[in-house]
Amino acid sequence: MDKFKTATLAMMLATCSPATPVMAEDFNYVVDRFADIEVLRYKVPEFESLPLRQKLLIYHLTEAALTGRDILWDQNNRLNLPLRQLLENIYSSYSGDRNSEDFKAFETYVKQVWFANGNHHHYSMDKFKPAFSRSFLEEQTSALPADRQPSASVKDELFRYVFDPAFMPKKVNQEAGQDLILTSAVNLYEGVTQKEVEQYYEARKDSTDATPVMHGLNTRVVKDTDGKIVEQTYKVGGLYSEAISRIVDHLTQAREYAENPHQATVIDKLISYYRSGDLKEFDEYSILWVGDTDSRVDFINGFIESYDDPLGMTGAWESIVNFKNLDASRRTEIIGSNAQWFEDHSPVDQRFRKDKVQGVTAKVITAAILAGDAYPATPIGINLPNSNWIRASHGSKSVTIENITQAYDAASHGNGFNDEFVPDTMVRNLMDRYLFITDNLHTDLHECLGHGSGRLLPGVDPDALKAHGSTLEEARADLFALYYLADPKLVELGLIDSPDAYKANYYHYLLNGLMTQLMRIEPGKDVEEAHMRNRKLISEWVLAHGKDDGIVTLDKVNGKTVLSINDYEAVRRLFGQLLGEVQRIKSEGDYAAGEALVEKYAVKVDPMLHKEILDRYAHLSIAPYKGFVNPQYEIKRDEAGNPTDVIVGYSEDYPQQMLRYSRQYSTL
Ligand code: ZN
């Protein structure tokens, strides 16, 4: 249910010193920098010391992960794959001056397209604006060998896709009142209107079904020749068959090295689902996957998160392969084993609480590969599966990816953020000391407990909050985390050593929600992304309800807006109060109240403050968005060809990796 996206943490960790020591300084975390992006590298600590079998399991799972790359590109837009091919052909063969203005602009654009898995910004959803000339691309296209040039008709459309700002301007449009399907550039629907699709799914919903599949999760919706609405299924023999067959091959190889029979069954079921495309099988797989808590190695591979579908139905393809970080997992195990205590003490109405919280499995993991929708921009915490009834009756798995958070932290030292935005030395010291650990705890609480807490009243449609559902769900999980970060219970459980530590997190959260996250919004635009809306909603609500009593204020000091928190305990009470209201909205399916909250607090940007933030950021050299290159894995073999080891390497730069992936993993 979550993507606590890259930039969030990049921002949150902007300058803190870690509470735990950073690894050797000779490791180059920063790999590339262009446009509004910084590309980092992450380490995979302890990989070397895993047993060979686990290394081989990870190796084959990483191959299965990388093999799905083209699926996501095509889901994002039907023109992305031919566009990538054209751009890479030119990028690789260009023989002119690579320092010329046109080529430099072209290179930036290619890097942006790689980063976004397509021609639309991964976060703002807006189409990129190329800074090179049309004639440059014309010339370079004609200079390619004939067999590497697109056909005339494809070329025309690609040039329109690159240069015409009015053509497919938005990846996912969320603007109320418009046809969200017709105005979104994603390739999940064709020839159908929003109304038709909504009616289609409405007719398929069976309100008496206690275990409904997630309709549309693995399909593209089109009209057939008779004008009837049909779903095209992503499966072996269906849509994306070529890519999915190869994923299945790698999964089959991985299965050889499964750690235990249960894990082998998980892989078998996933393969079976990829062959049938049957969502009942996906549910069976999800239940088996949730039940696999003994294995050290774990993975996600499939159509998972539906943020890139304007209607929130179809899952974007993604994969993350990981293994448990045993030391750090102690933290989430403590939280998980106290889940019922947290539920029972939550500041929401008794009627909306769970009598019995179902098995929350929480662990801290080390990512071994990021792929599909999780690459290069990646979440730092994940909580799956997304199916409501499976979560209710079988629980969910929740993870914090600590080698990713560690890389963000290590890369952000000395960038000047604190000096600019946190004038109070006491707050700054608290952040230096406690921000890294409280951010990790925030993610743990958000993922392990927040999303899983509370319940719907009987008969309430889980989709009742419609387009505002994601924002309010993220707000619910964040508020749960914020409320409990300040609870003495955390000190009692030994998760933190100071009752004041939470203040670092509170200050940074409100600073981000009220001010600094605006640096990722273009002037004149609204806040659209669900996690950003959530943070703005919470922060603006707390400011609105706390400023008259002086609890939280925004003041101008020497022309700069400064956030002050004067009563942290009162802020916690406000978080608790808002949590109660958001939970009520969710539990009762109160769409009108949910919409009012979002519209009032989460969307509109104060243009003066926005300009000020952008100006202040312009003086710092902080990239608004960050993502990662993966390590490379290589199997070593003896003379008989038997594997003897798997080596992890960190030598690739960003274009090298992207071009290699296109060579090795092109499937569509
Ligand atoms: Zn979340």
PDB file of N, CA, C and O and ligand atoms in Angstrom, residues 1-3 446-447 451 474 477 531, ligand 1:
ATOM      1  N   MET A   1       0.854  -1.177   0.000  1.00  0.00           N
ATOM      2  CA  MET A   1       0.000   0.000   0.000  1.00  0.00           C
ATOM      3  C   MET A   1       0.886   1.221   0.000  1.00  0.00           C
ATOM      4  O   MET A   1       0.463   2.305   0.302  1.00  0.00           O
ATOM      5  N   ASP A   2       2.127   0.995  -0.268  1.00  0.00           N
ATOM      6  CA  ASP A   2       2.923   2.179  -0.065  1.00  0.00           C
ATOM      7  C   ASP A   2       4.069   2.374  -0.998  1.00  0.00           C
ATOM      8  O   ASP A   2       4.698   1.462  -1.454  1.00  0.00           O
ATOM      9  N   LYS A   3       4.297   3.602  -1.257  1.00  0.00           N
ATOM     10  CA  LYS A   3       5.546   4.004  -1.881  1.00  0.00           C
ATOM     11  C   LYS A   3       5.933   5.253  -1.159  1.00  0.00           C
ATOM     12  O   LYS A   3       5.367   6.286  -1.351  1.00  0.00           O
ATOM     13  N   HIS A 446       5.008   3.583  10.101  1.00  0.00           N
ATOM     14  CA  HIS A 446       4.114   3.834   8.969  1.00  0.00           C
ATOM     15  C   HIS A 446       3.795   2.511   8.262  1.00  0.00           C
ATOM     16  O   HIS A 446       2.628   2.212   8.001  1.00  0.00           O
ATOM     17  N   GLU A 447       4.843   1.746   7.985  1.00  0.00           N
ATOM     18  CA  GLU A 447       4.662   0.529   7.192  1.00  0.00           C
ATOM     19  C   GLU A 447       4.122  -0.633   8.023  1.00  0.00           C
ATOM     20  O   GLU A 447       3.201  -1.330   7.608  1.00  0.00           O
ATOM     21  N   HIS A 451      -0.450   1.441   8.073  1.00  0.00           N
ATOM     22  CA  HIS A 451      -1.345   0.975   7.011  1.00  0.00           C
ATOM     23  C   HIS A 451      -2.246  -0.170   7.473  1.00  0.00           C
ATOM     24  O   HIS A 451      -3.343  -0.342   6.959  1.00  0.00           O
ATOM     25  N   GLU A 474      -2.252   7.423   2.921  1.00  0.00           N
ATOM     26  CA  GLU A 474      -0.895   7.785   3.335  1.00  0.00           C
ATOM     27  C   GLU A 474      -0.927   8.688   4.564  1.00  0.00           C
ATOM     28  O   GLU A 474      -0.087   8.569   5.456  1.00  0.00           O
ATOM     29  N   ALA A 477      -1.433   6.561   7.648  1.00  0.00           N
ATOM     30  CA  ALA A 477      -0.227   5.841   8.066  1.00  0.00           C
ATOM     31  C   ALA A 477       0.820   6.794   8.644  1.00  0.00           C
ATOM     32  O   ALA A 477       1.476   6.492   9.646  1.00  0.00           O
ATOM     33  N   HIS A 531       1.723  11.224  -1.887  1.00  0.00           N
ATOM     34  CA  HIS A 531       2.516  11.351  -0.658  1.00  0.00           C
ATOM     35  C   HIS A 531       2.803  12.817  -0.321  1.00  0.00           C
ATOM     36  O   HIS A 531       2.821  13.200   0.837  1.00  0.00           O
TER      37      HIS A 531
HETATM   38 ZN    ZN B   1       2.458   4.361   2.908  1.00  0.00          ZN
END
